[in-house]
Amino acid sequence: MTKEERQVERAAMREEKRIVRHANRKHRNAIAFTLFLAPATIAFLVFVVWPVMYNIYLSFLEWNMVSPDKEFVGFANYLKIFTDAPFLQSLRNSGVYILILLISCMIFPYFISFAMVHLVNKGQQVYRSILFFPSLVSLAVCAVVMSFVFNFMTGPVNALLKSVGIRGPNWLNTGGYILFVIGMVATWKIFGYNLIIFLAAILEVPVELIEAAKLEKASKFKIFWRIIFPLTSSTAFYVFVITFSHALSYVFTPISVITAGGPNYKSTNVVYQIYEYAFKNFQSGRAAAAAIFTLILVMFVVVLYQALEKKVHYEN
Amino acid sequence: MSGENDIVFEHVYKSYDGKNNVIADLNLTIPSGQRMILLGPSGCGKSTILRMIAGLEKISGGDLYMGGKRVNDVDPGDRNVAMVFQNYALYPHMTVKRNIQFGMEIAKVPKAERDKQTDWALDILNLSEYKNRLPRQLSGGQRQRVALCRALVKKAPYFLLDEPLSNLDAQLRTAARAELVRIHEVYQPTFIYVTHDQIEAMTVGQRIVILDKSIIQQQGTPDEIYNQPANVFVAKFIGSPCMNICKANVENGKLIVGDEAAPIPEAWQKIVGDRKVVRFGIRPEHIEFLPDDGDFSIKVTYTENHGNLLCVAFTVGENNLMATLDPFYVLQDNLKLKIKWDKIHFFDDETELNLGYPER
């Protein structure tokens, strides 16, 4: 073996060692990564993935949650919920709740926060505190208070209406009106939080941009529509998403406290209806089917979100 | 010298809290069609003056006239000013073209005209190929030029610039200065240009107003400001390295620093008068050293070679001075400072005002 050949061989051996070392390190890294990911992954698997899977499984069964007998019924539960008037009513009501909350907890706070930043000169802090304060009160407490406020006989709302000669409706016992009352309870909770988010976003828009627009004689509305809105659209998008999900879940407490879904299912929503199927009627199959259907609906909306998101302006 | 688009401040006050004046009793005329520079250290109130002209700051007292009309309560949108902001204030969600057209869209200018104006402005600043880019896809220099385009298409008689070059690097700045002068030549608006950079002031300005602590220290052409500074502040503020100011006693027609004396020429004696103490100023580039034959002994403390010049720090008596010399200058041991009497400035020791110059 010449000297050169020996050199080449030694280099090859070194290279081989290097590759092995590298592979070992990679292996060690893989273990480290797994360990780091494990806590979150395990929690996710146990508390999200498994319940969803189990839920799908349940939706194909007829079972009362206690009996040892579980009967496989195929898609019967799905067919049943779509012919069940209360469930269809709850879907319609859910749509109305979403609409009410998008108006009261997204559009209103958007304009109000713009007004607070660019139209009001003094007392911003005071307004901010006053408007945020209601968010701190628990939903259940608020629901009880609202049931007094809107009481047909003794509530201040009807007393006020009476003083101007209007006979107030039976808010808590009339379809339509009750949706409004429960919507207001959820608004009470969500409004202040969304307002703060919008305020932060609008304050983030550099003041020079507004000044530049003012020099061009842009009206307040134009400033909002052409500058503030596009630049805060990512926040608006976020608020839209959380308001949508709150509109499904936050009305549960007031429904439960004030009406229990009544009168005649006029105030129930899908989440409350699922609860009623499962824990009042012990129809776990139907509840699971309704939950899966709701999940599919929400997923559909998420796809819509993603299409929308492409039009949103993100900084950088 | 009054033109139709003069801006006149008459006893203008500005206070944010109602107690402390940011601007006090400002009297200033900005002549029509000129490049006027507001120069001063940060916090001197120069930006406030600019923003008062734009209408973005309310005036607390006094009167502001633009084109002969009192504008104290006129909305920014009605003042017909174009403004370039320090951070350019480009709308980040709009393309270059939309940014430039925004004002015209608000003013409901027909589309054909808008496009024509936009192309014209983009062409002047060589930005045509970037028309459809977003601001974040542009470099700092390009953004700055887009901001200029946006101001340019407005063809407003007043063109306000708030430290427009401060976010650019040194090389771009030099190019941008020339660009600004060129833009001014396009239709000769009244330029009001705020800066704290004396080089920008000297190169872009036709007139300079120097402010310090909300008070106008001097106004004049760049030449006047440089060669006849009104007081010690201006003398030290303009020029780099700054002017050397030395304290000296005057006795029997002699200027005394430490224990050395130099005879004051007759023309200067009249100006110094019967003052016992004066301050005299010499710019670093006007300092001359002579072996043995000079007026005052020096002690060199350190030297710095900048390549194109040699900076020499030295002391005369108690005073620290700086000289800029030819880079190949050889510092000998027995050098003395020679006063060049035609390049010297005298200031009163108490008021710090310039005492004037002999007739030349």
mmCIF file of N, CA and C in Angstrom, chain A residues 91-197:
data_model
loop_
_atom_site.group_PDB
_atom_site.id
_atom_site.type_symbol
_atom_site.label_atom_id
_atom_site.label_comp_id
_atom_site.label_asym_id
_atom_site.label_seq_id
_atom_site.Cartn_x
_atom_site.Cartn_y
_atom_site.Cartn_z
ATOM 1 N N LEU A 91 -80.854 24.333 15.478
ATOM 2 C CA LEU A 91 -79.959 24.793 14.409
ATOM 3 C C LEU A 91 -80.320 26.206 13.968
ATOM 4 N N ARG A 92 -81.620 26.413 13.763
ATOM 5 C CA ARG A 92 -82.079 27.756 13.357
ATOM 6 C C ARG A 92 -81.698 28.785 14.418
ATOM 7 N N ASN A 93 -81.980 28.434 15.696
ATOM 8 C CA ASN A 93 -81.654 29.364 16.781
ATOM 9 C C ASN A 93 -80.152 29.663 16.824
ATOM 10 N N SER A 94 -79.344 28.615 16.594
ATOM 11 C CA SER A 94 -77.895 28.828 16.617
ATOM 12 C C SER A 94 -77.492 29.875 15.583
ATOM 13 N N GLY A 95 -78.100 29.759 14.393
ATOM 14 C CA GLY A 95 -77.812 30.746 13.339
ATOM 15 C C GLY A 95 -78.154 32.143 13.807
ATOM 16 N N VAL A 96 -79.320 32.273 14.474
ATOM 17 C CA VAL A 96 -79.738 33.596 14.944
ATOM 18 C C VAL A 96 -78.765 34.117 16.009
ATOM 19 N N TYR A 97 -78.381 33.229 16.936
ATOM 20 C CA TYR A 97 -77.425 33.650 17.976
ATOM 21 C C TYR A 97 -76.118 34.138 17.344
ATOM 22 N N ILE A 98 -75.648 33.376 16.351
ATOM 23 C CA ILE A 98 -74.391 33.771 15.692
ATOM 24 C C ILE A 98 -74.541 35.161 15.073
ATOM 25 N N LEU A 99 -75.673 35.369 14.397
ATOM 26 C CA LEU A 99 -75.920 36.661 13.751
ATOM 27 C C LEU A 99 -75.960 37.788 14.785
ATOM 28 N N ILE A 100 -76.731 37.560 15.872
ATOM 29 C CA ILE A 100 -76.847 38.588 16.919
ATOM 30 C C ILE A 100 -75.466 38.919 17.473
ATOM 31 N N LEU A 101 -74.687 37.886 17.778
ATOM 32 C CA LEU A 101 -73.400 38.135 18.424
ATOM 33 C C LEU A 101 -72.376 38.729 17.465
ATOM 34 N N LEU A 102 -72.468 38.381 16.183
ATOM 35 C CA LEU A 102 -71.540 39.014 15.236
ATOM 36 C C LEU A 102 -71.820 40.515 15.141
ATOM 37 N N ILE A 103 -73.111 40.874 15.226
ATOM 38 C CA ILE A 103 -73.442 42.296 15.181
ATOM 39 C C ILE A 103 -73.045 42.972 16.496
ATOM 40 N N SER A 104 -73.453 42.373 17.623
ATOM 41 C CA SER A 104 -73.268 43.070 18.896
ATOM 42 C C SER A 104 -71.844 42.941 19.424
ATOM 43 N N CYS A 105 -71.132 41.902 19.036
ATOM 44 C CA CYS A 105 -69.803 41.691 19.619
ATOM 45 C C CYS A 105 -68.676 41.806 18.610
ATOM 46 N N MET A 106 -69.019 42.090 17.353
ATOM 47 C CA MET A 106 -67.934 42.308 16.402
ATOM 48 C C MET A 106 -68.084 43.672 15.729
ATOM 49 N N ILE A 107 -69.243 43.888 15.100
ATOM 50 C CA ILE A 107 -69.413 45.139 14.359
ATOM 51 C C ILE A 107 -69.474 46.331 15.319
ATOM 52 N N PHE A 108 -70.281 46.225 16.373
ATOM 53 C CA PHE A 108 -70.373 47.340 17.328
ATOM 54 C C PHE A 108 -69.023 47.684 17.957
ATOM 55 N N PRO A 109 -68.354 46.716 18.584
ATOM 56 C CA PRO A 109 -67.080 47.093 19.219
ATOM 57 C C PRO A 109 -66.038 47.607 18.224
ATOM 58 N N TYR A 110 -66.121 47.155 16.969
ATOM 59 C CA TYR A 110 -65.189 47.635 15.951
ATOM 60 C C TYR A 110 -65.346 49.147 15.789
ATOM 61 N N PHE A 111 -66.607 49.564 15.575
ATOM 62 C CA PHE A 111 -66.840 50.999 15.374
ATOM 63 C C PHE A 111 -66.600 51.785 16.659
ATOM 64 N N ILE A 112 -67.012 51.195 17.779
ATOM 65 C CA ILE A 112 -66.853 51.926 19.039
ATOM 66 C C ILE A 112 -65.372 52.129 19.357
ATOM 67 N N SER A 113 -64.559 51.107 19.109
ATOM 68 C CA SER A 113 -63.138 51.280 19.406
ATOM 69 C C SER A 113 -62.512 52.300 18.451
ATOM 70 N N PHE A 114 -62.947 52.317 17.190
ATOM 71 C CA PHE A 114 -62.461 53.343 16.257
ATOM 72 C C PHE A 114 -62.842 54.735 16.771
ATOM 73 N N ALA A 115 -64.100 54.850 17.200
ATOM 74 C CA ALA A 115 -64.561 56.133 17.723
ATOM 75 C C ALA A 115 -63.745 56.537 18.945
ATOM 76 N N MET A 116 -63.457 55.561 19.814
ATOM 77 C CA MET A 116 -62.709 55.892 21.034
ATOM 78 C C MET A 116 -61.301 56.371 20.717
ATOM 79 N N VAL A 117 -60.691 55.807 19.684
ATOM 80 C CA VAL A 117 -59.317 56.183 19.358
ATOM 81 C C VAL A 117 -59.279 57.479 18.549
ATOM 82 N N HIS A 118 -60.171 57.596 17.565
ATOM 83 C CA HIS A 118 -60.013 58.704 16.622
ATOM 84 C C HIS A 118 -61.072 59.795 16.702
ATOM 85 N N LEU A 119 -62.111 59.594 17.489
ATOM 86 C CA LEU A 119 -63.122 60.641 17.577
ATOM 87 C C LEU A 119 -63.203 61.251 18.978
ATOM 88 N N VAL A 120 -62.922 60.449 19.985
ATOM 89 C CA VAL A 120 -63.016 60.953 21.353
ATOM 90 C C VAL A 120 -61.650 61.481 21.777
ATOM 91 N N ASN A 121 -61.623 62.686 22.313
ATOM 92 C CA ASN A 121 -60.331 63.257 22.689
ATOM 93 C C ASN A 121 -59.958 62.996 24.138
ATOM 94 N N LYS A 122 -60.985 62.886 24.968
ATOM 95 C CA LYS A 122 -60.696 62.772 26.400
ATOM 96 C C LYS A 122 -61.338 61.526 26.997
ATOM 97 N N GLY A 123 -60.801 61.069 28.090
ATOM 98 C CA GLY A 123 -61.449 60.031 28.884
ATOM 99 C C GLY A 123 -61.424 58.642 28.275
ATOM 100 N N GLN A 124 -60.479 58.420 27.351
ATOM 101 C CA GLN A 124 -60.386 57.097 26.731
ATOM 102 C C GLN A 124 -60.296 55.969 27.758
ATOM 103 N N GLN A 125 -59.459 56.216 28.774
ATOM 104 C CA GLN A 125 -59.237 55.189 29.797
ATOM 105 C C GLN A 125 -60.533 54.850 30.528
ATOM 106 N N VAL A 126 -61.309 55.906 30.826
ATOM 107 C CA VAL A 126 -62.550 55.715 31.574
ATOM 108 C C VAL A 126 -63.520 54.867 30.763
ATOM 109 N N TYR A 127 -63.702 55.227 29.488
ATOM 110 C CA TYR A 127 -64.611 54.472 28.629
ATOM 111 C C TYR A 127 -64.165 53.022 28.542
ATOM 112 N N ARG A 128 -62.847 52.869 28.406
ATOM 113 C CA ARG A 128 -62.307 51.531 28.246
ATOM 114 C C ARG A 128 -62.659 50.668 29.464
ATOM 115 N N SER A 129 -62.450 51.233 30.650
ATOM 116 C CA SER A 129 -62.740 50.483 31.877
ATOM 117 C C SER A 129 -64.225 50.161 31.968
ATOM 118 N N ILE A 130 -65.062 51.188 31.716
ATOM 119 C CA ILE A 130 -66.506 50.983 31.851
ATOM 120 C C ILE A 130 -66.982 49.899 30.898
ATOM 121 N N LEU A 131 -66.483 49.950 29.659
ATOM 122 C CA LEU A 131 -66.970 49.002 28.663
ATOM 123 C C LEU A 131 -66.402 47.598 28.867
ATOM 124 N N PHE A 132 -65.241 47.525 29.496
ATOM 125 C CA PHE A 132 -64.650 46.204 29.706
ATOM 126 C C PHE A 132 -65.219 45.534 30.950
ATOM 127 N N PHE A 133 -65.612 46.351 31.919
ATOM 128 C CA PHE A 133 -66.024 45.848 33.225
ATOM 129 C C PHE A 133 -67.022 44.684 33.178
ATOM 130 N N PRO A 134 -68.098 44.767 32.376
ATOM 131 C CA PRO A 134 -69.086 43.683 32.380
ATOM 132 C C PRO A 134 -68.483 42.309 32.074
ATOM 133 N N SER A 135 -67.389 42.274 31.307
ATOM 134 C CA SER A 135 -66.785 40.979 30.956
ATOM 135 C C SER A 135 -66.323 40.219 32.191
ATOM 136 N N LEU A 136 -66.122 40.942 33.286
ATOM 137 C CA LEU A 136 -65.589 40.300 34.476
ATOM 138 C C LEU A 136 -66.656 39.536 35.258
ATOM 139 N N VAL A 137 -67.938 39.863 34.973
ATOM 140 C CA VAL A 137 -69.015 39.214 35.721
ATOM 141 C C VAL A 137 -69.287 37.841 35.121
ATOM 142 N N SER A 138 -69.562 36.847 35.968
ATOM 143 C CA SER A 138 -69.746 35.493 35.437
ATOM 144 C C SER A 138 -71.054 35.413 34.654
ATOM 145 N N LEU A 139 -71.049 34.534 33.673
ATOM 146 C CA LEU A 139 -72.216 34.370 32.802
ATOM 147 C C LEU A 139 -73.468 34.002 33.589
ATOM 148 N N ALA A 140 -73.305 33.109 34.574
ATOM 149 C CA ALA A 140 -74.466 32.658 35.340
ATOM 150 C C ALA A 140 -75.084 33.827 36.111
ATOM 151 N N VAL A 141 -74.206 34.622 36.746
ATOM 152 C CA VAL A 141 -74.687 35.789 37.497
ATOM 153 C C VAL A 141 -75.417 36.737 36.557
ATOM 154 N N CYS A 142 -74.780 36.971 35.416
ATOM 155 C CA CYS A 142 -75.364 37.888 34.443
ATOM 156 C C CYS A 142 -76.721 37.368 33.968
ATOM 157 N N ALA A 143 -76.812 36.057 33.761
ATOM 158 C CA ALA A 143 -78.069 35.473 33.299
ATOM 159 C C ALA A 143 -79.178 35.697 34.324
ATOM 160 N N VAL A 144 -78.850 35.506 35.595
ATOM 161 C CA VAL A 144 -79.847 35.715 36.651
ATOM 162 C C VAL A 144 -80.281 37.186 36.686
ATOM 163 N N VAL A 145 -79.276 38.073 36.617
ATOM 164 C CA VAL A 145 -79.581 39.510 36.645
ATOM 165 C C VAL A 145 -80.491 39.875 35.473
ATOM 166 N N MET A 146 -80.142 39.349 34.281
ATOM 167 C CA MET A 146 -80.929 39.681 33.096
ATOM 168 C C MET A 146 -82.356 39.150 33.203
ATOM 169 N N SER A 147 -82.493 37.992 33.859
ATOM 170 C CA SER A 147 -83.850 37.459 33.986
ATOM 171 C C SER A 147 -84.697 38.354 34.895
ATOM 172 N N PHE A 148 -84.051 39.059 35.813
ATOM 173 C CA PHE A 148 -84.788 40.075 36.595
ATOM 174 C C PHE A 148 -85.081 41.305 35.737
ATOM 175 N N VAL A 149 -84.019 41.742 35.037
ATOM 176 C CA VAL A 149 -84.145 42.980 34.252
ATOM 177 C C VAL A 149 -85.261 42.862 33.223
ATOM 178 N N PHE A 150 -85.379 41.660 32.594
ATOM 179 C CA PHE A 150 -86.373 41.487 31.539
ATOM 180 C C PHE A 150 -87.655 40.823 32.037
ATOM 181 N N ASN A 151 -87.810 40.763 33.363
ATOM 182 C CA ASN A 151 -89.021 40.127 33.901
ATOM 183 C C ASN A 151 -90.277 40.842 33.398
ATOM 184 N N PHE A 152 -91.236 40.030 32.963
ATOM 185 C CA PHE A 152 -92.466 40.556 32.363
ATOM 186 C C PHE A 152 -93.207 41.513 33.297
ATOM 187 N N MET A 153 -93.345 41.087 34.581
ATOM 188 C CA MET A 153 -94.153 41.871 35.523
ATOM 189 C C MET A 153 -93.348 42.962 36.231
ATOM 190 N N THR A 154 -92.154 42.588 36.688
ATOM 191 C CA THR A 154 -91.450 43.493 37.606
ATOM 192 C C THR A 154 -90.148 44.067 37.048
ATOM 193 N N GLY A 155 -89.776 43.688 35.834
ATOM 194 C CA GLY A 155 -88.476 44.120 35.316
ATOM 195 C C GLY A 155 -88.427 45.587 34.935
ATOM 196 N N PRO A 156 -87.280 46.203 35.093
ATOM 197 C CA PRO A 156 -87.140 47.627 34.760
ATOM 198 C C PRO A 156 -87.321 47.919 33.269
ATOM 199 N N VAL A 157 -87.021 46.948 32.410
ATOM 200 C CA VAL A 157 -87.164 47.208 30.978
ATOM 201 C C VAL A 157 -88.627 47.477 30.644
ATOM 202 N N ASN A 158 -89.501 46.603 31.125
ATOM 203 C CA ASN A 158 -90.919 46.805 30.839
ATOM 204 C C ASN A 158 -91.475 48.022 31.571
ATOM 205 N N ALA A 159 -90.949 48.285 32.751
ATOM 206 C CA ALA A 159 -91.388 49.484 33.481
ATOM 207 C C ALA A 159 -91.055 50.730 32.665
ATOM 208 N N LEU A 160 -89.861 50.712 32.080
ATOM 209 C CA LEU A 160 -89.423 51.832 31.252
ATOM 210 C C LEU A 160 -90.324 51.975 30.026
ATOM 211 N N LEU A 161 -90.595 50.830 29.389
ATOM 212 C CA LEU A 161 -91.454 50.861 28.204
ATOM 213 C C LEU A 161 -92.849 51.367 28.565
ATOM 214 N N LYS A 162 -93.318 50.930 29.728
ATOM 215 C CA LYS A 162 -94.656 51.339 30.175
ATOM 216 C C LYS A 162 -94.724 52.853 30.350
ATOM 217 N N SER A 163 -93.634 53.421 30.863
ATOM 218 C CA SER A 163 -93.616 54.861 31.128
ATOM 219 C C SER A 163 -93.726 55.659 29.835
ATOM 220 N N VAL A 164 -93.378 55.062 28.706
ATOM 221 C CA VAL A 164 -93.593 55.767 27.438
ATOM 222 C C VAL A 164 -94.787 55.197 26.677
ATOM 223 N N GLY A 165 -95.613 54.422 27.391
ATOM 224 C CA GLY A 165 -96.879 53.985 26.825
ATOM 225 C C GLY A 165 -96.821 52.721 25.980
ATOM 226 N N ILE A 166 -95.702 51.971 26.088
ATOM 227 C CA ILE A 166 -95.622 50.719 25.325
ATOM 228 C C ILE A 166 -95.803 49.555 26.282
ATOM 229 N N ARG A 167 -96.604 48.593 25.869
ATOM 230 C CA ARG A 167 -96.774 47.409 26.707
ATOM 231 C C ARG A 167 -95.685 46.425 26.323
ATOM 232 N N GLY A 168 -94.728 46.224 27.212
ATOM 233 C CA GLY A 168 -93.579 45.369 26.915
ATOM 234 C C GLY A 168 -93.984 43.923 26.752
ATOM 235 N N PRO A 169 -93.258 43.188 25.926
ATOM 236 C CA PRO A 169 -93.588 41.781 25.705
ATOM 237 C C PRO A 169 -93.145 40.926 26.880
ATOM 238 N N ASN A 170 -93.560 39.705 26.890
ATOM 239 C CA ASN A 170 -93.068 38.740 27.872
ATOM 240 C C ASN A 170 -91.739 38.194 27.348
ATOM 241 N N TRP A 171 -90.694 38.928 27.625
ATOM 242 C CA TRP A 171 -89.382 38.674 27.020
ATOM 243 C C TRP A 171 -88.928 37.231 27.161
ATOM 244 N N LEU A 172 -89.085 36.702 28.382
ATOM 245 C CA LEU A 172 -88.474 35.411 28.671
ATOM 246 C C LEU A 172 -89.323 34.238 28.209
ATOM 247 N N ASN A 173 -90.522 34.531 27.724
ATOM 248 C CA ASN A 173 -91.433 33.449 27.407
ATOM 249 C C ASN A 173 -91.988 33.528 25.994
ATOM 250 N N THR A 174 -91.359 34.352 25.166
ATOM 251 C CA THR A 174 -91.850 34.512 23.811
ATOM 252 C C THR A 174 -90.720 34.207 22.844
ATOM 253 N N GLY A 175 -91.002 33.356 21.873
ATOM 254 C CA GLY A 175 -89.997 33.054 20.846
ATOM 255 C C GLY A 175 -89.535 34.341 20.186
ATOM 256 N N GLY A 176 -88.262 34.396 19.782
ATOM 257 C CA GLY A 176 -87.757 35.632 19.167
ATOM 258 C C GLY A 176 -87.192 36.550 20.222
ATOM 259 N N TYR A 177 -88.078 37.066 21.104
ATOM 260 C CA TYR A 177 -87.603 37.966 22.172
ATOM 261 C C TYR A 177 -86.578 37.271 23.059
ATOM 262 N N ILE A 178 -86.844 36.000 23.351
ATOM 263 C CA ILE A 178 -85.947 35.283 24.252
ATOM 264 C C ILE A 178 -84.554 35.109 23.625
ATOM 265 N N LEU A 179 -84.528 34.949 22.279
ATOM 266 C CA LEU A 179 -83.229 34.871 21.594
ATOM 267 C C LEU A 179 -82.446 36.162 21.824
ATOM 268 N N PHE A 180 -83.187 37.277 21.756
ATOM 269 C CA PHE A 180 -82.556 38.575 21.957
ATOM 270 C C PHE A 180 -81.993 38.681 23.376
ATOM 271 N N VAL A 181 -82.804 38.286 24.368
ATOM 272 C CA VAL A 181 -82.366 38.402 25.765
ATOM 273 C C VAL A 181 -81.113 37.549 26.005
ATOM 274 N N ILE A 182 -81.159 36.306 25.531
ATOM 275 C CA ILE A 182 -80.000 35.424 25.751
ATOM 276 C C ILE A 182 -78.784 35.933 24.978
ATOM 277 N N GLY A 183 -79.037 36.452 23.775
ATOM 278 C CA GLY A 183 -77.954 37.084 23.000
ATOM 279 C C GLY A 183 -77.315 38.215 23.788
ATOM 280 N N MET A 184 -78.168 39.002 24.497
ATOM 281 C CA MET A 184 -77.644 40.132 25.274
ATOM 282 C C MET A 184 -76.777 39.638 26.443
ATOM 283 N N VAL A 185 -77.182 38.521 27.039
ATOM 284 C CA VAL A 185 -76.388 37.982 28.153
ATOM 285 C C VAL A 185 -74.990 37.597 27.651
ATOM 286 N N ALA A 186 -74.956 36.895 26.507
ATOM 287 C CA ALA A 186 -73.664 36.501 25.955
ATOM 288 C C ALA A 186 -72.866 37.741 25.541
ATOM 289 N N THR A 187 -73.569 38.739 24.980
ATOM 290 C CA THR A 187 -72.916 39.988 24.586
ATOM 291 C C THR A 187 -72.241 40.629 25.785
ATOM 292 N N TRP A 188 -72.967 40.669 26.872
ATOM 293 C CA TRP A 188 -72.455 41.227 28.128
ATOM 294 C C TRP A 188 -71.064 40.670 28.434
ATOM 295 N N LYS A 189 -70.925 39.382 28.189
ATOM 296 C CA LYS A 189 -69.673 38.701 28.511
ATOM 297 C C LYS A 189 -68.589 38.925 27.447
ATOM 298 N N ILE A 190 -68.986 38.916 26.173
ATOM 299 C CA ILE A 190 -67.985 38.900 25.088
ATOM 300 C C ILE A 190 -67.579 40.306 24.651
ATOM 301 N N PHE A 191 -68.540 41.236 24.694
ATOM 302 C CA PHE A 191 -68.347 42.566 24.116
ATOM 303 C C PHE A 191 -67.056 43.246 24.580
ATOM 304 N N GLY A 192 -66.876 43.324 25.896
ATOM 305 C CA GLY A 192 -65.741 44.071 26.440
ATOM 306 C C GLY A 192 -64.406 43.500 26.007
ATOM 307 N N TYR A 193 -64.336 42.197 25.987
ATOM 308 C CA TYR A 193 -63.103 41.532 25.590
ATOM 309 C C TYR A 193 -62.758 41.845 24.133
ATOM 310 N N ASN A 194 -63.771 41.717 23.261
ATOM 311 C CA ASN A 194 -63.542 42.023 21.848
ATOM 312 C C ASN A 194 -63.172 43.485 21.652
ATOM 313 N N LEU A 195 -63.807 44.345 22.439
ATOM 314 C CA LEU A 195 -63.522 45.778 22.328
ATOM 315 C C LEU A 195 -62.056 46.052 22.605
ATOM 316 N N ILE A 196 -61.532 45.425 23.646
ATOM 317 C CA ILE A 196 -60.130 45.640 24.006
ATOM 318 C C ILE A 196 -59.210 45.165 22.881
ATOM 319 N N ILE A 197 -59.574 44.038 22.273
ATOM 320 C CA ILE A 197 -58.754 43.519 21.174
ATOM 321 C C ILE A 197 -58.773 44.500 19.997
#
